[in-house]
């Protein structure tokens, strides 16, 4: 008799569990997707329906947020009737959802059974509600976006004024250094940045995009300043920065199509090809304007070339500081992973540049410039691309990565400069001028009078 009762109870429990687990529950929300503002509370109405029946069971509905740092429900458990003899019963209830921080999360339900203080999951819903938490647009955000667009345009106009066609032709005739730079910065570093993104942020698509976009950006204008401070080849540094910027118009779309789409697909985000293309065109146009100024307004071009380096450095620093101030709330997520991500891209770039240029048997000054050029990323371009290519909240979240990269980039260079000052040989003469810029300007100053004289002769004729 005892065994019969035991087997009967076991069969009933098995049948009950099977019935619950056989997708007899249907969960629906009042809407399938929700875009909420950070710091808001939203009422979420849900419906639960089942064909299962049970007697004297302690069942509960559990609502789960996949990322409670983004949004969390006011209640996690809802009691179900202890007895249910009417199939197809429909329950309606609600809870408040608090939007804590920017990001993405999903809401879904589980049917759980409480037995001897143990929670047993009987059913997990396939239906979920996508939650997107964004920041309320503010005036300072619009000012920041417009400022970034204007400042990047100014930088690229100045770069167009400073392009030296003769130096570019010479680098094409002897392309060892540009080829090594291309190999380090546009072949090795983008691949490593993709794997770094997957390794450091396996569950955050936004952070992966921030790290990847920074890794595929060209070298920054600050590389020439550091090359000068560390006794590198300034001429080579300027040429590499110019060539790298031109190459980036091809290589950035290439890497986004080849590797970037793999990150977008994981996050169920469409690749914003049109926005990315528009942002690249928005950088090409001022570059062409600057080159036209160089050709047809040589005096203006000479002035803009003289201020290129300090202006570029100041504008990039301004963009980084403005991005930091505008997005101070992002420091809430500034963790050791962010710091590692900020260091791994530039420091790996330094190492790749050092190894590749040494293997190419380049002179010491060229090795210094190659090392610096490979490690310094143009974080201004990365921020520009992220802000104009991605929607919210990804555009805000991803900004923290290039800001972290900008903060971690100068650390090895500053240490090298201190070591050089403390233990390096003291030179009797200190050259405070940039020889590349000066030689370029001298050549243009020699060319400009002849061009003006020829114009006067044509007018007299």
Coordinates of C-alpha atoms in Angstrom, one line a residue:
X1 CA 0.0 0.0 0.0
X2 CA 2.8 2.4 0.9
X3 CA 4.7 1.7 -2.3
X4 CA 1.5 2.1 -4.3
X5 CA 0.8 5.5 -2.7
X6 CA 4.5 6.5 -3.3
X7 CA 4.4 5.6 -7.0
X8 CA 1.0 7.4 -7.4
X9 CA 2.4 10.5 -5.9
X10 CA 5.6 10.3 -8.0
X11 CA 3.5 9.9 -11.2
X12 CA 1.3 12.9 -10.3
X13 CA 4.4 15.0 -9.6
X14 CA 6.0 13.9 -12.9
X15 CA 2.8 14.6 -14.8
X16 CA 2.5 18.0 -13.2
X17 CA 6.1 18.9 -14.0
X18 CA 5.7 17.6 -17.5
X19 CA 2.5 19.6 -18.0
X20 CA 4.1 22.8 -16.8
X21 CA 7.3 22.2 -18.8
X22 CA 5.4 21.5 -22.0
X23 CA 5.0 25.2 -22.7
X24 CA 1.5 25.3 -21.3
X25 CA 2.2 28.8 -20.1
X26 CA 1.7 31.9 -22.3
X27 CA 3.1 35.2 -21.2
X28 CA 2.4 38.5 -22.9
X29 CA 3.3 42.2 -22.1
X30 CA 1.2 45.2 -22.9
X31 CA 4.0 46.0 -25.4
X32 CA 6.9 44.0 -26.7
X33 CA 9.6 46.8 -26.6
X34 CA 10.2 49.8 -24.4
X35 CA 12.4 52.8 -24.7
X36 CA 12.7 54.4 -21.3
X37 CA 14.6 57.4 -20.0
X38 CA 17.3 56.9 -17.4
X39 CA 15.9 57.5 -13.8
X40 CA 12.3 56.9 -14.8
X41 CA 9.7 54.5 -13.3
X42 CA 7.4 52.8 -15.8
X43 CA 4.3 50.6 -15.1
X44 CA 4.6 47.3 -17.0
X45 CA 1.4 45.3 -17.4
X46 CA 1.7 41.6 -18.1
X47 CA -0.7 38.7 -18.7
X48 CA -0.2 35.0 -17.9
X49 CA -2.3 32.1 -19.2
X50 CA -2.0 28.4 -18.7
X51 CA -3.8 25.2 -19.7
X52 CA -2.3 23.3 -16.7
X53 CA -4.2 22.4 -13.5
X54 CA -2.8 21.8 -10.1
X55 CA -3.9 21.2 -6.5
X56 CA -2.4 22.6 -3.3
X57 CA 0.8 23.8 -5.0
X58 CA 2.9 26.8 -4.0
X59 CA 3.6 28.3 -7.4
X60 CA 4.9 31.8 -8.2
X61 CA 5.6 33.8 -11.3
X62 CA 9.1 35.3 -11.2
X63 CA 10.0 38.3 -13.4
X64 CA 13.6 38.6 -14.3
X65 CA 15.7 41.4 -15.8
X66 CA 18.7 40.1 -17.7
X67 CA 20.7 43.2 -16.5
X68 CA 19.4 44.8 -13.3
X69 CA 22.1 47.4 -13.5
X70 CA 20.2 48.8 -16.4
X71 CA 16.6 48.3 -15.2
X72 CA 15.0 46.3 -12.4
X73 CA 11.4 45.4 -11.4
X74 CA 9.8 46.6 -8.2
X75 CA 8.6 43.1 -7.6
X76 CA 10.2 39.8 -8.6
X77 CA 7.6 37.3 -7.5
X78 CA 3.8 37.1 -7.9
X79 CA 1.8 34.4 -6.1
X80 CA -0.4 32.1 -8.2
X81 CA -3.5 30.3 -6.8
X82 CA -2.7 27.2 -4.8
X83 CA -5.4 25.4 -6.7
X84 CA -6.2 25.7 -10.3
X85 CA -8.9 23.5 -11.8
X86 CA -9.9 25.8 -14.6
X87 CA -7.7 25.5 -17.6
X88 CA -7.1 28.6 -19.8
X89 CA -7.2 30.9 -16.8
X90 CA -5.8 34.4 -17.5
X91 CA -4.0 36.4 -14.8
X92 CA -3.3 40.1 -15.2
X93 CA -0.9 42.0 -13.0
X94 CA 1.7 44.8 -13.1
X95 CA 4.9 46.0 -11.6
X96 CA 7.0 49.2 -11.8
X97 CA 10.2 49.1 -13.8
X98 CA 13.0 51.4 -12.6
X99 CA 15.4 52.5 -15.3
X100 CA 18.8 52.7 -13.5
X101 CA 21.4 53.3 -16.2
X102 CA 22.0 53.4 -19.9
X103 CA 21.9 50.1 -21.7
X104 CA 19.9 47.2 -22.9
X105 CA 18.1 44.5 -20.9
X106 CA 15.3 41.9 -21.4
X107 CA 12.3 41.1 -19.2
X108 CA 11.0 37.5 -19.1
X109 CA 9.1 35.2 -16.7
X110 CA 9.7 31.9 -15.0
X111 CA 7.2 29.6 -13.2
X112 CA 8.8 28.5 -10.0
X113 CA 7.7 26.1 -7.3
X114 CA 8.6 26.7 -3.7
X115 CA 9.2 23.5 -1.8
X116 CA 11.0 23.2 1.5
X117 CA 12.6 26.7 1.1
X118 CA 13.9 25.5 -2.3
X119 CA 12.9 27.2 -5.6
X120 CA 12.5 24.9 -8.5
X121 CA 12.1 26.4 -12.0
X122 CA 9.3 24.6 -13.8
X123 CA 9.0 26.8 -16.9
X124 CA 10.9 29.7 -18.5
X125 CA 9.2 31.9 -21.0
X126 CA 10.4 32.2 -24.6
X127 CA 8.7 35.6 -24.9
X128 CA 10.6 38.6 -23.6
X129 CA 10.3 42.4 -23.5
X130 CA 13.3 44.4 -24.9
X131 CA 14.1 47.4 -22.7
X132 CA 16.3 50.2 -23.9
X133 CA 17.3 52.8 -21.4
X134 CA 18.5 56.1 -22.9
X135 CA 19.5 59.5 -21.5
X136 CA 17.1 62.4 -21.8
X137 CA 18.6 64.7 -24.6
X138 CA 20.0 67.9 -23.2
X139 CA 21.3 71.1 -24.7
X140 CA 24.9 70.3 -23.9
X141 CA 24.7 67.1 -25.9
X142 CA 23.7 69.0 -29.0
X143 CA 26.5 71.5 -28.4
X144 CA 28.9 68.6 -28.0
X145 CA 27.9 66.9 -31.2
X146 CA 28.0 70.2 -33.2
X147 CA 31.4 71.1 -31.6
X148 CA 32.9 67.7 -32.5
X149 CA 31.8 68.1 -36.1
X150 CA 33.1 71.6 -36.4
X151 CA 36.4 70.9 -34.6
X152 CA 37.1 67.8 -36.7
X153 CA 36.4 69.7 -39.8
X154 CA 38.9 72.4 -38.7
X155 CA 41.5 69.7 -38.0
X156 CA 41.1 68.1 -41.4
X157 CA 41.1 71.5 -43.3
X158 CA 44.4 72.2 -41.6
X159 CA 45.7 68.7 -42.5
X160 CA 44.7 69.4 -46.1
X161 CA 46.7 72.6 -46.0
X162 CA 49.7 70.7 -44.6
X163 CA 49.7 67.8 -47.1
X164 CA 53.1 67.8 -48.9
X165 CA 52.6 66.1 -52.2
X166 CA 56.4 65.8 -52.7
X167 CA 56.9 64.0 -49.5
X168 CA 54.0 61.7 -50.3
X169 CA 55.6 61.0 -53.7
X170 CA 58.9 60.3 -52.0
X171 CA 57.3 57.9 -49.5
X172 CA 55.7 56.1 -52.5
X173 CA 59.1 55.7 -54.1
X174 CA 60.6 54.4 -50.9
X175 CA 57.6 52.9 -49.1
X176 CA 59.4 50.9 -46.4
X177 CA 58.3 53.0 -43.4
X178 CA 54.7 53.6 -44.7
X179 CA 54.4 49.9 -45.5
X180 CA 55.5 48.9 -42.0
X181 CA 53.2 51.5 -40.5
X182 CA 50.3 50.2 -42.6
X183 CA 51.1 46.7 -41.5
X184 CA 51.2 47.6 -37.8
X185 CA 48.3 50.1 -37.7
X186 CA 45.8 48.9 -40.2
X187 CA 46.4 45.1 -40.3
X188 CA 47.6 43.8 -37.0
X189 CA 46.0 46.3 -34.6
X190 CA 42.4 46.1 -35.9
X191 CA 42.5 42.3 -35.7
X192 CA 43.9 42.5 -32.1
X193 CA 41.4 45.1 -31.1
X194 CA 38.6 42.8 -32.3
X195 CA 39.9 39.9 -30.2
X196 CA 40.6 42.3 -27.2
X197 CA 37.0 43.5 -27.4
X198 CA 35.6 39.9 -27.4
X199 CA 38.0 38.9 -24.6
X200 CA 37.6 41.9 -22.2
X201 CA 33.8 42.6 -22.8
X202 CA 32.3 39.2 -23.8
X203 CA 28.8 40.3 -22.8
X204 CA 28.8 44.0 -23.7
X205 CA 28.3 44.7 -27.4
X206 CA 28.5 48.5 -26.8
X207 CA 31.9 48.2 -25.2
X208 CA 33.1 45.9 -27.9
X209 CA 32.1 48.5 -30.5
X210 CA 33.9 51.3 -28.6
X211 CA 37.1 49.3 -28.4
X212 CA 36.9 48.1 -32.0
X213 CA 36.2 51.6 -33.4
X214 CA 39.1 53.0 -31.5
X215 CA 41.4 50.2 -32.7
X216 CA 40.7 50.9 -36.4
X217 CA 41.2 54.6 -36.1
X218 CA 44.3 56.2 -37.7
X219 CA 47.2 57.7 -35.8
X220 CA 46.7 60.9 -34.0
X221 CA 48.3 64.3 -34.6
X222 CA 49.9 64.1 -31.1
X223 CA 52.3 61.6 -32.5
X224 CA 54.4 64.4 -34.1
X225 CA 54.7 66.2 -30.8
X226 CA 55.9 63.0 -29.0
X227 CA 58.3 62.2 -31.8
X228 CA 59.8 65.6 -31.4
X229 CA 60.1 65.2 -27.6
X230 CA 61.6 61.7 -27.9
X231 CA 64.1 62.7 -30.7
X232 CA 62.3 60.8 -33.5
X233 CA 62.1 61.6 -37.2
X234 CA 59.6 64.4 -37.4
X235 CA 59.4 64.4 -41.2
X236 CA 58.5 60.7 -41.1
X237 CA 55.9 61.2 -38.4
X238 CA 54.1 63.9 -40.3
X239 CA 54.2 61.8 -43.5
X240 CA 52.9 58.7 -41.7
X241 CA 50.1 60.7 -40.0
X242 CA 49.0 62.1 -43.4
X243 CA 49.2 58.8 -45.2
X244 CA 47.5 57.0 -42.3
X245 CA 44.6 59.4 -42.4
X246 CA 44.1 59.0 -46.1
X247 CA 44.4 55.2 -45.8
X248 CA 41.7 55.2 -43.0
X249 CA 39.1 56.3 -45.5
X250 CA 39.4 52.9 -47.1
X251 CA 40.5 50.7 -44.1
X252 CA 37.8 51.9 -41.6
X253 CA 34.9 50.8 -43.9
X254 CA 36.8 47.6 -44.8
X255 CA 37.2 46.5 -41.1
X256 CA 33.7 47.5 -40.2
X257 CA 32.4 45.3 -43.0
X258 CA 34.8 42.4 -42.4
X259 CA 34.9 42.3 -38.6
X260 CA 32.6 45.0 -37.2
X261 CA 29.5 43.4 -38.6
X262 CA 30.2 40.3 -36.4
X263 CA 29.9 42.5 -33.3
X264 CA 26.8 44.2 -34.6
X265 CA 25.1 40.9 -35.4
X266 CA 25.7 39.5 -31.9
X267 CA 24.0 42.6 -30.4
X268 CA 21.1 42.2 -32.9
X269 CA 22.0 45.7 -34.2
X270 CA 22.1 46.5 -37.9
X271 CA 25.4 47.8 -39.3
X272 CA 24.8 51.6 -39.9
X273 CA 26.5 51.6 -43.2
X274 CA 24.9 54.9 -44.3
X275 CA 25.8 56.7 -41.2
X276 CA 29.4 55.4 -41.3
X277 CA 29.7 56.4 -44.9
X278 CA 28.3 59.8 -44.2
X279 CA 30.8 60.4 -41.3
X280 CA 33.7 59.4 -43.6
X281 CA 32.5 61.7 -46.3
X282 CA 32.2 64.4 -43.7
X283 CA 35.9 64.1 -43.0
X284 CA 37.0 63.8 -46.7
X285 CA 35.3 67.1 -47.7
X286 CA 37.2 69.4 -45.2
X287 CA 40.4 67.6 -46.2
X288 CA 39.8 68.5 -49.9
X289 CA 38.9 72.0 -48.9
X290 CA 42.2 72.3 -47.1
X291 CA 44.1 71.0 -50.1
X292 CA 42.3 73.6 -52.3
X293 CA 43.4 76.3 -49.9
X294 CA 47.0 75.1 -50.2
X295 CA 46.8 75.2 -54.0
X296 CA 44.9 78.5 -54.5
X297 CA 45.5 80.5 -51.3
X298 CA 49.2 79.7 -50.4
X299 CA 49.5 82.5 -47.9
X300 CA 46.5 81.3 -45.9
X301 CA 47.8 77.8 -46.2
X302 CA 51.2 78.7 -44.7
X303 CA 49.5 80.3 -41.7
X304 CA 47.3 77.3 -41.1
X305 CA 50.2 74.9 -41.6
X306 CA 52.2 76.7 -38.9
X307 CA 49.5 76.2 -36.4
X308 CA 48.6 72.7 -37.4
X309 CA 50.3 70.8 -34.7
X310 CA 49.4 72.9 -31.7
X311 CA 45.9 73.5 -32.9
X312 CA 45.3 69.8 -33.6
X313 CA 46.6 68.8 -30.2
X314 CA 44.5 71.4 -28.5
X315 CA 41.4 70.5 -30.4
X316 CA 41.7 66.8 -29.7
X317 CA 42.4 67.5 -26.0
X318 CA 39.3 69.8 -26.0
X319 CA 37.2 67.0 -27.6
X320 CA 38.3 64.5 -25.0
X321 CA 37.8 66.9 -22.1
X322 CA 34.4 67.9 -23.5
X323 CA 33.4 64.3 -24.0
X324 CA 34.5 63.5 -20.4
X325 CA 32.5 66.5 -18.9
X326 CA 29.4 65.8 -21.0
X327 CA 29.5 62.1 -20.1
X328 CA 30.6 62.3 -16.5
X329 CA 27.8 59.8 -15.6
X330 CA 29.7 57.2 -17.6
X331 CA 32.4 57.1 -14.9
X332 CA 29.9 55.0 -13.0
X333 CA 30.8 52.1 -15.2
X334 CA 34.6 53.0 -15.2
X335 CA 35.9 49.7 -14.0
X336 CA 39.2 47.8 -14.2
X337 CA 38.1 46.4 -17.5
X338 CA 37.7 49.9 -19.0
X339 CA 41.2 50.8 -17.7
X340 CA 42.6 47.6 -19.3
X341 CA 40.8 48.4 -22.5
X342 CA 42.1 51.9 -22.5
X343 CA 45.7 50.7 -22.1
X344 CA 45.8 47.6 -24.2
X345 CA 45.2 49.3 -27.6
X346 CA 47.9 52.0 -27.5
X347 CA 50.4 49.9 -25.6
X348 CA 50.0 47.0 -28.0
X349 CA 50.4 49.5 -30.8
X350 CA 53.7 50.7 -29.4
X351 CA 55.0 47.2 -29.1
X352 CA 53.9 46.3 -32.7
X353 CA 55.5 49.4 -34.1
X354 CA 58.7 48.8 -32.2
X355 CA 59.0 45.2 -33.3
X356 CA 58.0 45.8 -36.9
X357 CA 60.3 48.8 -37.4
X358 CA 63.2 47.0 -35.7
X359 CA 62.7 44.0 -38.0
X360 CA 62.7 46.4 -41.0
X361 CA 66.1 47.6 -39.9
X362 CA 65.0 51.3 -39.9
X363 CA 67.2 54.0 -38.3
X364 CA 66.8 54.7 -34.6
X365 CA 64.9 58.0 -35.2
X366 CA 62.5 56.2 -37.6
X367 CA 62.0 53.4 -35.1
X368 CA 61.0 56.0 -32.4
X369 CA 58.5 57.7 -34.8
X370 CA 57.1 54.4 -36.0
X371 CA 56.6 53.2 -32.4
X372 CA 54.8 56.4 -31.4
X373 CA 52.7 56.5 -34.6
X374 CA 51.5 52.9 -34.2
X375 CA 50.4 53.5 -30.6
X376 CA 48.7 56.8 -30.7
X377 CA 45.1 56.5 -32.0
X378 CA 43.1 59.5 -33.2
X379 CA 40.5 59.2 -30.4
X380 CA 38.8 62.3 -31.8
X381 CA 37.9 60.3 -35.0
X382 CA 36.8 57.4 -32.9
X383 CA 34.4 59.6 -30.8
X384 CA 33.2 61.3 -34.0
X385 CA 32.5 57.9 -35.7
X386 CA 30.7 56.5 -32.6
X387 CA 28.6 59.6 -32.0
X388 CA 27.5 59.9 -35.6
X389 CA 27.2 56.2 -36.5
X390 CA 25.4 54.6 -33.6
X391 CA 22.0 55.3 -32.1
X392 CA 21.3 55.8 -28.4
X393 CA 22.2 54.6 -25.9
X394 CA 25.1 52.9 -27.7
X395 CA 26.5 56.2 -28.9
X396 CA 26.8 57.4 -25.2
X397 CA 28.1 54.2 -23.7
X398 CA 30.8 53.6 -26.3
X399 CA 32.3 57.0 -25.7
X400 CA 33.9 55.8 -22.5
X401 CA 36.4 53.6 -24.4
X402 CA 38.1 56.3 -26.5
X403 CA 38.2 58.5 -23.5
X404 CA 40.0 55.8 -21.5
X405 CA 42.4 55.2 -24.4
X406 CA 43.2 58.9 -24.5
X407 CA 43.9 58.8 -20.7
X408 CA 46.2 55.7 -20.9
X409 CA 48.0 56.5 -24.2
X410 CA 50.6 59.0 -22.9
X411 CA 51.8 57.0 -19.8
X412 CA 54.6 55.0 -21.5
X413 CA 55.6 58.0 -23.6
X414 CA 55.8 60.2 -20.5
X415 CA 57.9 57.6 -18.7
X416 CA 60.2 57.4 -21.7
X417 CA 60.5 61.2 -21.8
X418 CA 61.4 61.3 -18.1
X419 CA 64.0 58.6 -18.5
X420 CA 65.4 60.4 -21.5
X421 CA 65.7 63.7 -19.5
X422 CA 67.1 62.0 -16.5
X423 CA 69.6 59.5 -18.1
X424 CA 69.9 60.7 -21.7
X425 CA 72.9 62.5 -23.1
X426 CA 72.8 66.3 -22.7
X427 CA 73.0 68.1 -26.0
X428 CA 74.5 71.5 -26.2
X429 CA 72.1 72.8 -28.7
X430 CA 68.3 72.4 -28.4
X431 CA 66.3 72.7 -31.6
X432 CA 62.9 74.0 -30.6
X433 CA 61.5 74.2 -34.1
X434 CA 59.8 71.4 -36.0
X435 CA 62.2 70.7 -38.9
X436 CA 59.5 69.1 -41.0
X437 CA 57.1 72.0 -40.8
X438 CA 59.9 74.5 -41.2
X439 CA 61.4 72.8 -44.3
X440 CA 57.9 72.4 -45.8
X441 CA 57.1 76.1 -45.1
X442 CA 60.5 77.2 -46.5
X443 CA 59.9 75.3 -49.7
X444 CA 56.4 76.8 -50.0
X445 CA 57.7 80.3 -49.3
X446 CA 60.2 79.9 -52.1
X447 CA 57.4 78.6 -54.4
X448 CA 54.9 81.3 -53.4
X449 CA 56.8 84.4 -54.7
X450 CA 57.5 82.7 -58.1
X451 CA 53.8 81.9 -58.3
X452 CA 52.9 85.5 -57.5
X453 CA 55.4 86.8 -60.0
X454 CA 54.0 84.6 -62.7
X455 CA 50.5 85.8 -61.9
X456 CA 51.7 89.5 -62.2
X457 CA 53.4 88.8 -65.5
X458 CA 50.2 87.2 -66.8
X459 CA 48.2 90.3 -65.7
X460 CA 50.7 92.6 -67.4
X461 CA 50.6 90.6 -70.5

